[in-house]
XYZ file of C-alpha atoms in Angstrom:
787
model
C 83.990 61.914 110.659
C 86.450 63.071 113.582
C 83.942 61.533 116.396
C 83.749 58.190 114.338
C 87.812 58.533 114.599
C 87.958 59.425 118.136
C 85.443 56.432 119.147
C 87.578 54.213 116.961
C 90.567 54.877 118.529
C 89.024 55.066 122.048
C 87.573 52.046 121.648
C 90.783 50.193 120.917
C 92.753 52.065 123.730
C 90.077 49.766 126.160
C 90.864 46.855 124.348
C 94.423 47.543 125.047
C 93.286 48.454 128.947
C 91.146 45.323 129.088
C 93.538 42.731 128.043
C 96.942 44.857 129.814
C 94.924 44.255 133.522
C 95.416 40.572 132.601
C 97.943 39.077 135.362
C 101.028 37.602 135.688
C 101.766 38.299 132.107
C 105.517 37.937 131.009
C 107.390 39.280 127.187
C 109.742 37.366 125.558
C 111.980 38.948 123.248
C 114.408 37.269 120.471
C 116.375 38.274 116.892
C 116.488 36.425 113.941
C 120.032 34.926 112.278
C 121.526 33.249 109.614
C 124.402 31.597 110.429
C 126.806 33.920 109.701
C 125.271 35.519 112.584
C 123.063 38.604 109.154
C 119.936 39.185 110.266
C 116.566 37.385 109.077
C 113.448 39.474 108.373
C 110.073 38.124 108.113
C 110.213 34.095 110.000
C 107.267 33.431 111.954
C 107.410 32.815 115.713
C 104.935 31.458 117.988
C 104.712 29.849 121.557
C 102.438 26.637 121.799
C 101.631 24.556 125.226
C 102.862 21.176 126.732
C 99.485 19.957 124.329
C 101.172 21.162 121.325
C 97.994 24.261 120.957
C 98.981 27.596 119.969
C 99.532 30.238 122.730
C 99.954 33.933 120.128
C 102.366 33.961 117.915
C 104.328 37.071 115.193
C 106.641 37.563 112.033
C 109.737 39.107 113.383
C 110.158 42.698 111.223
C 112.464 43.175 108.597
C 116.009 43.217 111.175
C 114.917 40.011 112.529
C 113.024 41.431 116.147
C 110.595 39.605 117.120
C 108.829 39.580 120.810
C 105.345 37.755 122.315
C 103.799 37.939 125.232
C 102.388 35.025 127.371
C 101.132 33.804 130.876
C 104.264 33.108 132.899
C 105.014 29.262 132.464
C 107.027 27.077 130.320
C 106.801 26.478 126.212
C 107.704 25.500 123.644
C 109.461 28.485 120.602
C 109.404 27.492 117.447
C 111.012 30.011 114.588
C 110.635 28.973 110.939
C 110.948 30.394 106.983
C 110.947 29.344 104.138
C 114.480 27.644 102.766
C 115.362 27.413 106.865
C 114.992 24.758 109.304
C 112.750 25.066 111.235
C 114.486 25.823 114.996
C 112.390 25.420 117.951
C 113.616 25.246 121.449
C 111.509 25.010 124.981
C 111.720 28.750 127.154
C 110.673 29.450 130.809
C 108.444 32.559 131.035
C 109.039 33.843 134.551
C 110.063 37.849 135.005
C 108.666 40.438 133.343
C 110.870 40.213 130.728
C 113.030 37.587 129.006
C 115.707 38.176 126.573
C 116.779 35.545 124.203
C 119.970 35.044 122.832
C 120.462 35.653 118.804
C 118.147 32.548 117.502
C 119.834 31.116 114.511
C 118.231 29.237 111.476
C 120.109 27.098 109.682
C 119.261 26.595 105.260
C 117.265 23.574 104.296
C 119.703 23.085 100.990
C 116.726 20.377 99.628
C 114.493 23.099 100.517
C 115.973 25.027 97.890
C 116.777 22.431 95.426
C 120.332 20.636 94.724
C 120.382 23.051 91.673
C 122.034 25.018 95.341
C 125.519 24.599 94.800
C 126.651 27.735 96.735
C 124.398 30.973 98.381
C 125.053 33.009 95.087
C 121.124 33.440 94.189
C 119.220 35.826 95.215
C 116.608 33.906 98.128
C 112.916 34.062 97.328
C 110.744 33.811 100.080
C 106.827 34.057 100.782
C 106.499 36.451 103.845
C 102.389 36.958 105.118
C 101.937 39.631 102.524
C 104.038 39.160 99.704
C 107.191 38.291 98.193
C 111.189 39.046 99.509
C 114.110 39.011 97.566
C 117.097 39.492 99.128
C 119.530 41.251 97.754
C 122.917 41.031 100.203
C 125.151 38.777 99.652
C 123.480 37.903 96.060
C 124.544 38.095 92.436
C 122.061 41.640 92.609
C 124.362 43.035 95.679
C 127.043 45.117 93.049
C 124.689 45.537 89.914
C 124.185 49.320 90.434
C 121.747 51.225 92.287
C 118.373 50.295 93.229
C 116.768 51.016 89.856
C 118.925 48.168 88.538
C 118.152 45.665 91.544
C 114.656 46.379 90.356
C 115.014 45.108 87.326
C 115.982 41.755 87.602
C 113.446 41.385 91.067
C 111.110 38.389 90.446
C 107.466 39.930 89.364
C 108.338 43.275 88.427
C 108.682 44.325 84.023
C 109.357 47.191 82.109
C 106.372 48.847 81.220
C 105.121 51.787 78.908
C 106.089 54.316 82.165
C 108.361 52.807 83.793
C 108.564 49.220 85.835
C 105.393 47.759 86.452
C 103.734 44.806 88.720
C 103.099 42.152 86.476
C 99.237 42.577 85.788
C 99.225 45.557 88.546
C 100.244 48.277 86.319
C 102.905 51.184 88.505
C 103.272 50.468 92.286
C 103.660 52.823 94.784
C 107.180 52.225 96.296
C 108.863 52.404 99.394
C 112.094 52.777 101.186
C 112.270 51.682 104.842
C 108.510 52.134 104.903
C 109.032 55.787 103.321
C 106.979 56.597 100.426
C 108.960 57.508 97.846
C 108.134 60.994 96.231
C 111.362 60.753 94.650
C 111.448 58.608 91.528
C 115.375 59.660 91.443
C 115.792 58.513 94.588
C 116.384 55.280 93.109
C 119.288 56.164 91.448
C 121.060 57.678 94.589
C 120.659 54.212 96.645
C 123.307 51.651 95.602
C 122.735 47.997 95.356
C 125.073 47.167 97.665
C 122.986 48.940 100.684
C 119.748 46.663 99.864
C 118.654 44.451 102.352
C 115.661 43.421 100.545
C 112.743 43.834 97.991
C 109.712 42.694 98.726
C 106.526 42.630 95.842
C 102.901 43.054 97.436
C 100.637 42.760 94.637
C 97.249 42.290 96.772
C 98.043 45.176 99.200
C 96.308 44.753 102.705
C 94.131 47.746 104.621
C 97.349 49.965 105.931
C 97.301 51.221 102.072
C 94.999 53.515 100.721
C 92.093 52.130 98.639
C 94.051 53.468 95.429
C 97.328 51.390 96.037
C 96.866 48.665 93.347
C 100.767 47.225 94.204
C 103.932 47.906 96.615
C 107.045 47.112 96.583
C 109.600 47.890 99.460
C 112.971 47.943 99.806
C 114.225 47.616 103.031
C 118.373 48.860 103.168
C 120.870 47.221 105.379
C 121.369 49.237 108.789
C 125.407 50.027 109.519
C 126.402 49.940 112.476
C 129.247 51.871 113.886
C 129.564 55.476 114.319
C 131.957 58.590 112.635
C 131.736 59.886 109.048
C 130.492 58.240 106.030
C 129.383 58.868 102.687
C 129.072 57.335 98.599
C 129.722 58.737 95.402
C 127.581 57.537 92.291
C 129.174 58.866 88.797
C 127.252 58.232 85.839
C 127.907 58.396 81.996
C 125.219 57.301 79.365
C 125.974 57.331 75.863
C 123.294 57.104 72.809
C 124.337 54.920 70.487
C 122.018 56.464 67.751
C 122.415 60.005 68.523
C 125.855 61.063 69.109
C 124.723 64.655 70.672
C 122.825 62.154 72.794
C 125.093 61.913 76.505
C 123.595 61.894 79.250
C 125.540 62.633 83.030
C 124.007 61.699 86.258
C 125.721 62.192 89.963
C 124.762 61.843 93.458
C 126.761 62.372 96.688
C 125.413 61.808 99.999
C 126.675 61.798 103.557
C 125.926 60.282 106.446
C 127.608 61.249 110.573
C 126.893 59.171 113.703
C 127.024 59.399 117.405
C 125.124 58.108 119.656
C 121.714 57.558 118.691
C 121.838 61.061 116.481
C 121.919 60.494 112.566
C 122.559 63.170 110.105
C 122.594 62.960 106.791
C 122.486 64.711 103.509
C 123.130 64.698 99.909
C 122.798 66.688 96.197
C 122.302 65.078 92.515
C 122.302 65.677 89.287
C 120.228 64.647 86.324
C 120.261 65.039 82.835
C 117.592 63.087 80.622
C 117.627 63.355 76.607
C 115.210 61.280 74.203
C 114.748 60.658 70.717
C 111.218 59.481 69.053
C 110.693 58.571 65.435
C 107.001 57.583 64.975
C 104.933 56.905 62.141
C 101.139 57.739 62.521
C 97.951 57.208 60.634
C 95.047 58.590 62.305
C 91.306 57.931 61.140
C 88.456 59.861 62.083
C 84.933 58.030 60.412
C 81.840 59.453 60.036
C 80.392 61.254 57.474
C 82.567 62.924 56.137
C 85.683 60.613 57.229
C 89.451 61.843 57.757
C 92.919 60.524 57.649
C 96.258 61.332 58.752
C 99.546 60.405 57.503
C 102.821 61.773 59.184
C 105.645 61.424 60.032
C 107.770 62.241 63.574
C 110.159 62.879 65.314
C 111.101 64.309 68.548
C 114.067 64.908 70.524
C 113.287 65.588 74.591
C 116.384 67.579 77.020
C 115.555 67.742 80.578
C 117.985 68.963 83.438
C 117.120 68.808 87.731
C 119.135 68.623 90.522
C 118.312 67.836 93.443
C 119.179 71.004 96.162
C 118.436 69.561 99.701
C 118.304 66.281 100.526
C 118.776 65.927 104.168
C 117.094 65.027 107.729
C 118.408 63.909 111.358
C 116.581 60.471 113.005
C 117.124 60.374 116.770
C 117.210 56.926 118.703
C 115.785 57.867 121.820
C 116.384 54.700 122.976
C 116.430 51.146 121.967
C 112.827 51.418 120.963
C 111.810 55.376 120.428
C 112.515 56.507 117.694
C 112.011 60.073 115.699
C 113.775 62.494 112.508
C 112.464 64.587 109.749
C 113.811 64.832 106.773
C 113.345 67.601 104.254
C 113.588 66.929 99.520
C 114.085 69.541 97.370
C 114.315 69.606 93.747
C 114.491 71.665 90.979
C 114.178 71.595 87.694
C 116.921 72.980 85.610
C 116.258 73.498 82.229
C 113.533 71.411 79.627
C 113.363 71.547 75.899
C 111.695 69.608 73.850
C 111.252 69.687 69.671
C 108.997 67.713 67.831
C 108.080 68.154 63.947
C 105.366 66.174 62.397
C 104.621 66.072 58.486
C 102.340 64.537 56.436
C 99.132 64.513 54.206
C 94.848 65.129 55.293
C 92.381 62.909 53.372
C 88.863 63.511 53.362
C 86.853 61.100 51.850
C 90.462 59.072 50.230
C 90.791 62.481 48.509
C 93.894 64.626 49.761
C 92.911 68.292 50.770
C 96.131 69.175 52.315
C 99.741 68.607 53.388
C 100.379 69.719 56.927
C 104.034 70.473 58.333
C 104.047 71.296 62.400
C 107.358 72.185 64.412
C 106.212 72.413 67.738
C 109.025 73.624 70.287
C 108.636 73.543 74.489
C 110.669 74.552 77.302
C 110.000 75.479 81.142
C 108.091 78.953 81.795
C 109.682 81.271 83.443
C 108.485 79.387 86.572
C 110.920 76.790 86.947
C 109.573 73.408 88.084
C 109.982 72.783 91.662
C 108.677 70.515 94.696
C 109.468 70.575 98.295
C 108.345 67.833 100.273
C 108.849 67.704 104.383
C 108.088 64.264 106.985
C 108.001 64.367 110.571
C 107.890 60.499 112.138
C 108.064 59.242 115.572
C 107.969 55.663 116.321
C 108.683 53.358 119.232
C 106.864 51.144 121.738
C 105.401 52.201 125.211
C 104.919 48.581 126.746
C 103.352 46.069 124.446
C 101.604 48.996 122.156
C 103.565 50.021 119.156
C 103.554 53.774 117.912
C 103.714 54.618 114.164
C 103.674 58.833 113.536
C 104.057 60.621 110.644
C 103.448 64.663 109.652
C 103.785 65.352 106.234
C 103.804 68.698 104.143
C 104.352 68.584 100.376
C 104.474 70.697 97.685
C 105.050 70.986 93.682
C 104.555 73.545 90.884
C 105.137 73.362 87.072
C 104.930 75.774 83.867
C 104.936 74.569 80.577
C 104.882 77.200 77.582
C 104.831 75.850 73.603
C 104.546 77.480 70.288
C 103.465 74.733 68.022
C 103.575 76.523 64.028
C 101.753 75.097 61.763
C 102.465 75.306 57.518
C 98.659 74.270 56.292
C 98.168 74.515 52.164
C 94.747 76.012 53.580
C 95.874 78.163 56.169
C 98.936 78.702 58.443
C 98.597 79.101 62.015
C 100.921 79.625 65.377
C 99.226 78.367 67.946
C 100.553 79.288 71.737
C 99.701 78.012 74.817
C 101.042 77.713 78.544
C 100.431 75.730 81.613
C 100.426 76.258 85.238
C 100.026 74.047 88.075
C 100.046 74.587 91.852
C 99.490 71.577 94.235
C 99.876 71.213 98.092
C 99.345 68.432 100.369
C 98.994 68.054 104.672
C 98.622 64.906 106.016
C 99.118 62.596 109.047
C 99.039 58.789 109.296
C 98.971 57.352 112.895
C 99.301 53.567 112.995
C 98.592 52.012 116.442
C 99.814 47.750 117.084
C 99.554 45.713 120.315
C 99.439 42.179 120.560
C 96.336 39.973 121.348
C 95.807 36.452 121.486
C 97.359 34.242 118.812
C 98.489 37.712 116.839
C 98.627 41.806 116.013
C 95.966 44.010 116.543
C 96.816 46.793 114.122
C 94.731 50.270 114.005
C 95.293 53.644 112.295
C 94.105 56.492 111.012
C 95.188 59.220 107.915
C 93.987 62.749 106.889
C 94.830 63.895 103.745
C 94.239 67.599 102.973
C 95.053 69.061 99.199
C 94.800 71.472 97.205
C 95.485 72.204 93.469
C 95.451 74.888 90.915
C 95.225 74.352 87.425
C 95.810 77.428 84.802
C 95.828 76.601 81.455
C 96.305 80.036 78.863
C 96.683 80.134 74.966
C 96.281 81.756 71.966
C 95.859 80.733 68.003
C 93.164 78.841 68.067
C 89.554 79.377 68.708
C 89.556 77.164 71.465
C 88.744 78.042 75.212
C 91.139 78.754 78.142
C 90.681 77.404 81.620
C 91.576 77.909 85.488
C 90.574 75.812 87.800
C 91.082 74.895 91.637
C 90.084 71.101 92.848
C 89.796 70.485 96.959
C 90.091 67.248 97.905
C 90.417 66.305 101.700
C 90.248 62.377 102.310
C 89.428 61.231 106.106
C 90.475 57.375 106.371
C 90.351 54.897 109.708
C 91.572 51.122 109.738
C 91.630 48.050 111.397
C 93.865 44.564 111.045
C 93.941 41.517 112.588
C 96.779 39.382 112.086
C 96.978 35.928 113.982
C 99.679 32.597 113.910
C 97.838 29.306 112.912
C 100.709 27.368 114.334
C 102.882 25.739 111.426
C 99.179 25.876 109.201
C 100.401 29.733 108.777
C 99.273 32.942 109.347
C 95.812 34.615 108.489
C 95.384 38.424 108.469
C 92.121 40.505 107.738
C 91.386 44.004 107.548
C 88.727 46.253 106.727
C 89.606 50.446 105.509
C 87.166 53.217 105.682
C 87.489 56.310 103.647
C 85.065 59.389 103.409
C 86.358 61.952 100.446
C 85.305 65.180 99.927
C 85.851 66.780 96.911
C 85.041 70.038 95.266
C 85.466 71.116 91.700
C 85.831 74.894 91.133
C 86.177 77.123 87.234
C 87.545 80.082 88.789
C 85.782 81.028 84.818
C 82.792 80.956 85.833
C 81.564 78.257 83.868
C 80.451 75.527 86.349
C 81.725 74.168 89.474
C 80.616 70.909 91.824
C 81.365 68.596 94.769
C 80.846 65.037 95.639
C 81.056 62.787 98.784
C 82.226 59.559 98.458
C 82.183 57.119 101.810
C 83.099 53.462 101.341
C 84.614 49.889 102.614
C 87.804 48.311 101.439
C 87.144 45.151 103.246
C 90.736 42.839 102.595
C 91.753 39.440 103.992
C 95.228 37.041 103.343
C 96.458 33.840 104.101
C 100.167 32.543 104.460
C 100.714 28.809 105.401
C 101.737 25.919 103.570
C 100.640 22.629 101.542
C 103.564 20.469 102.276
C 106.686 21.380 100.934
C 104.448 24.463 99.025
C 104.769 27.699 100.727
C 101.159 29.621 99.972
C 99.527 33.419 99.959
C 96.358 33.698 99.334
C 94.690 36.735 99.605
C 91.449 39.119 98.749
C 91.331 42.584 98.570
C 88.956 45.509 97.617
C 90.109 48.545 95.921
C 89.135 51.585 94.244
C 91.298 54.081 91.070
C 90.270 57.864 91.914
C 90.849 59.964 88.490
C 94.013 61.957 88.694
C 93.214 65.938 89.288
C 94.135 66.531 85.161
C 91.367 63.965 83.958
C 88.744 66.018 86.221
C 90.232 69.150 84.365
C 87.309 70.360 81.753
C 90.603 72.289 80.045
C 90.992 71.253 76.360
C 94.592 70.646 75.326
C 95.626 71.470 72.468
C 97.764 68.089 69.993
C 97.435 69.773 66.086
C 94.263 71.342 64.483
C 92.593 67.750 64.144
C 93.131 66.521 67.727
C 91.704 68.227 70.992
C 92.580 66.548 74.767
C 90.197 67.061 77.778
C 89.068 65.859 80.577
C 86.096 65.084 82.361
C 84.820 66.401 86.330
C 82.126 64.620 86.218
C 84.326 61.493 86.245
C 83.901 58.390 88.642
C 85.808 56.838 90.907
C 86.047 53.175 89.865
C 85.452 49.747 92.391
C 87.707 46.899 91.817
C 87.990 43.353 93.179
C 91.105 41.520 93.333
C 91.782 37.917 93.979
C 95.640 36.743 94.429
C 97.483 33.689 94.812
C 101.446 33.228 95.298
C 103.339 29.890 95.486
C 106.436 28.644 96.031
C 108.047 25.672 96.053
C 112.156 25.115 95.548
C 113.444 27.678 93.516
C 110.186 28.056 91.827
C 107.314 30.847 92.443
C 103.322 30.770 91.075
C 101.837 33.881 91.144
C 97.747 34.575 89.839
C 95.840 37.158 90.604
C 92.331 38.262 88.969
C 90.729 41.572 88.856
C 86.888 42.965 88.073
C 87.059 46.927 87.596
C 83.236 48.412 88.029
C 82.828 52.008 85.852
C 86.581 51.287 84.514
C 87.997 54.801 83.340
C 88.267 54.022 79.202
C 89.556 57.248 76.821
C 87.654 57.946 74.079
C 87.218 60.394 71.028
C 84.101 62.069 70.320
C 83.880 65.096 67.049
C 84.171 68.384 68.447
C 83.111 69.661 65.042
C 82.159 68.506 61.409
C 85.998 69.657 60.418
C 87.661 66.268 60.972
C 88.499 67.281 64.673
C 88.051 65.104 67.810
C 88.014 66.159 71.592
C 89.709 62.835 73.318
C 88.354 62.815 76.774
C 87.819 60.291 79.063
C 84.871 58.321 80.616
C 83.523 55.454 83.043
C 82.390 52.790 81.015
C 78.987 51.025 81.457
C 81.036 47.585 81.375
C 83.209 45.754 83.406
C 87.014 45.700 82.985
C 88.366 41.583 83.796
C 92.072 40.945 84.427
C 93.819 37.818 84.728
C 97.883 37.393 85.061
C 100.143 34.709 85.564
C 103.072 34.884 86.012
C 106.248 31.459 87.060
C 109.866 32.613 88.860
C 112.775 30.309 88.213
C 116.004 31.175 90.466
C 118.679 28.098 90.301
C 122.063 28.407 90.551
C 124.222 25.601 89.082
C 127.859 26.692 89.995
C 129.140 30.495 89.525
C 125.884 30.772 87.082
C 122.828 32.014 88.692
C 119.577 31.955 86.948
C 116.651 34.281 87.208
C 113.954 33.485 84.252
C 110.297 34.565 84.364
C 107.457 33.215 82.267
C 103.903 34.905 82.162
C 101.079 36.372 80.796
C 98.223 39.011 81.260
C 95.121 39.304 79.564
C 92.475 41.585 80.093
C 88.303 41.583 78.498
C 87.074 44.216 78.223
C 83.703 45.430 75.535
C 82.667 48.590 74.667
C 79.713 49.447 72.801
C 79.632 46.882 70.053
C 83.233 46.873 70.281
C 85.041 43.725 72.061
C 89.160 43.686 73.311
C 89.379 40.593 74.061
C 91.593 39.143 71.592
C 95.467 38.792 72.450
C 97.102 38.607 76.047
C 99.931 39.597 75.864
C 103.214 36.954 76.678
C 106.151 37.936 78.660
C 109.453 36.317 79.357
C 112.560 37.593 81.097
C 116.235 35.762 81.303
C 118.241 37.039 83.256
C 122.241 35.317 83.985
C 124.943 36.058 85.791
C 128.312 34.730 86.188
C 130.629 35.773 88.585
C 134.551 34.764 89.103
C 137.175 35.410 91.267
C 138.786 39.104 91.909
C 135.407 40.144 91.871
C 134.735 40.224 87.945
C 130.674 39.438 87.067
C 129.121 39.392 83.697
C 125.623 39.051 82.757
C 123.544 38.386 79.989
C 119.983 39.478 79.775
C 116.387 40.169 77.865
C 112.513 40.659 78.064
C 109.886 39.582 75.957
C 106.881 40.672 75.506
C 104.509 39.702 72.796
C 101.602 41.450 70.789
C 97.931 42.213 72.871
C 95.976 43.894 74.214
C 96.032 46.431 77.332
C 92.370 46.986 77.765
C 91.430 48.940 74.346
C 95.216 49.609 73.372
C 96.967 46.656 71.306
C 100.717 46.258 71.369
C 101.064 45.464 67.549
C 104.681 44.307 67.747
C 106.730 42.281 69.534
C 109.197 43.818 72.143
C 112.561 42.322 72.583
C 115.279 44.132 75.206
C 118.449 42.345 74.831
C 121.314 43.887 77.251
C 124.174 42.956 78.855
C 127.235 44.219 81.780
C 130.307 43.761 82.728
C 131.782 45.000 86.241
C 134.558 44.596 88.578
C 135.058 45.009 92.489
C 137.884 47.037 93.373
C 139.354 47.638 96.431
C 139.764 45.320 99.352
C 136.707 46.234 101.210
C 134.439 46.270 97.365
C 134.155 49.563 98.054
C 134.413 50.810 94.303
C 133.032 48.816 91.565
C 133.104 49.609 88.180
C 130.151 48.668 85.672
C 130.023 48.871 82.180
C 126.463 48.124 80.440
C 125.170 47.967 76.852
C 121.009 48.591 77.135
C 119.080 47.060 73.995
C 120.941 46.228 71.990
C 119.045 44.336 69.500
C 117.399 47.874 68.903
C 113.882 46.216 69.444
C 113.433 48.059 72.705
C 109.904 49.722 72.046
C 106.042 49.678 71.280
C 104.120 49.553 68.340
C 101.047 50.756 69.347
C 96.798 50.210 67.716
C 94.353 52.454 69.631
C 90.784 52.137 68.878
C 88.475 55.613 70.574
C 85.490 54.941 68.811
C 85.064 57.671 66.063
C 88.769 58.060 66.278
C 91.435 55.354 65.579
C 95.633 56.090 65.515
C 98.108 52.993 64.569
C 101.313 54.250 65.567
C 104.998 53.013 65.502
C 107.445 54.336 68.614
C 110.828 53.855 68.277
C 112.491 55.006 70.770
C 115.983 55.681 71.088
C 117.145 52.810 74.119
C 120.159 51.067 72.283
C 122.792 52.987 74.993
C 126.772 52.476 76.608
C 126.271 53.328 80.640
C 129.522 53.075 81.998
C 129.245 53.988 85.909
C 131.758 54.364 88.785
C 131.007 54.081 92.636
C 132.817 54.751 95.690
C 131.797 53.843 99.742
C 133.674 55.144 102.307
C 133.131 54.181 105.778
C 129.213 54.053 104.982
C 126.771 54.243 107.397
C 123.326 54.056 105.844
C 120.156 56.881 107.321
C 117.894 55.024 109.776
C 115.164 57.097 108.380
C 111.963 55.801 109.866
C 109.583 57.606 108.439
C 106.661 55.850 106.486
C 104.725 59.389 104.981
C 101.673 60.355 104.647
C 99.084 61.231 102.076
C 100.568 58.850 99.268
C 97.750 58.940 97.007
C 97.012 62.323 96.935
C 100.905 63.280 96.085
C 100.834 60.699 93.320
C 97.933 62.185 92.100
C 99.553 65.614 91.772
C 102.168 64.553 89.859
C 99.886 63.363 87.717
C 99.134 66.446 86.954
C 102.228 67.635 85.053
C 102.275 67.930 81.287
């Protein structure tokens, strides 16, 4: 594999040398700004000759900077971006480097629509990869934190496990090109620090083949030097449980002098939750079993970010390096659940079971440590982006289940210990060739995970395993401009994976190897007034380390859960199309998954105990999603409305899960007034429908409202009061058909809350951190192993 990568990089260097040898070449550099002089990112810039033929082209970066290289002579430079009028000018290249003054783009009010009265709505535009929403200068600028912003960005919705890209699931989030590992980071980034948010629902070859959706957050790069800091204080009070009051706080500071940027911060967060459920579980067969139970549970988790610090050094105008360290530690964790109900065999009552489960951290407190060192810059026209990463995390949980039964009492004690380490490196080289940009790269990831599960009080074997996974990848992508028609991009990614599973108790070990190619292609262009993106990609989904573990987890005396070391990765074919017209955006996506991983149930013994395990289904899983976004503004009233659906087709044996799609609606309204006042009223609705073999059975409705006031002359103090889930309908009831085992459950969570936040910033200079991060897929899969 090393020889392949070496040959790959050497071939790329030969190509660069061949093109660099051309005589009489000149470089054209420029910056794109708006009418106020603020940088405008992602504009298309291209040169045409006297006959109108496109000579070369590129896409400006997030700060509006671009550079083009062509033979010396006279050309026409055209800069275009949806929502703005094209800007064209004549240029003459006769020197080695030609610097242009800032190129100003004027808003195309006709394209934005007659409803635009003032520039307060968040502008949404198509980039070469996805849908970018501007935050700076919009009604989203002071809504709170990055989390608050993402809730209102087109293309995102609330899912079972947090924010999701509609039809694609949980995305990987990047902040200034660096992959986010700590979700609390979204609570530390204030909304006024964000320049834009881009949603990519079909990522290309430069991303790991398991990544199905990406959200890229770009913060504003402050100018000037000196010291700055920001403080964010939040208090969240439950309206249903008076003892659940969750404070959060973060402090971040920056010091900038010359080309050096030193930054650091600390944070604290507490999260409490109550769940109340009615649960009915049925095990089919002869004999049949049924459990009718009531569950209530309280969960309190306290965490602190002890170290969040780093240094950036801007060596020159186009040379950057730096490092960053994050250390997070769990402070306290407490879980209490009570489940009580009746057990029936062949419809006859046989037992009344009451189970009290308590959970806490073990002797070793959970923690994570991450470090990233980076370099990015240019040597002539050659762009270099290098990232080196180290990441480790450990977890230790103790659980005690006390069961009172009419048949036999029992006490089951379990302890889980997990350790994960990752070493990763990623190198990306880019160079302008012909009419576009060639990008090649390599990424190596080496991960090690130990999983030890111990228990007493139940006739279930303990487990102790070690997983090794090495992933070596190489990719190439070429993007080029087709004049005013748009931009074309094509790429391919090769991944070689060595996987080894070792059972430390001697119950069976094995290893696997995978070699796969993942092509991708996309087109971004205009058809009349409609801006479009069309894309295709091949992806995979490898099971998380916890799904591969043979360990059997104890849920209760009738329900066990385990993994399967023989699981195979899924292969995914994805097609997507996005169109933008005035303030309307339509996105459609279709996925086909071969060998989908499905959770299924089998009998563990003849006493009604079942074992839940994942397996690869032979029938494909197909998914279709579509959504329409409207973002008009009338006077002080800004609207962000989304209507969409997502539907899956899945057949397992003789059972079909194709009946109902899930319909989605989001209605967010914002009113802005003088003297810094802002009022918000919104809601999100999901209809009943299927997601794989799980049926959402109720109508989900989350209504929210907020009022905020911006104070001080520079707007540096913001006070915000917010009400969440005002109708107390923001929860899902589910029905799961898992073969021999079916479960019907109401899941009423404690989501009705009042949130008060105070944010203050002083001479803030946003960090210039440019690290991208490597080995991101393995990091996320390590996270999935936590109990």
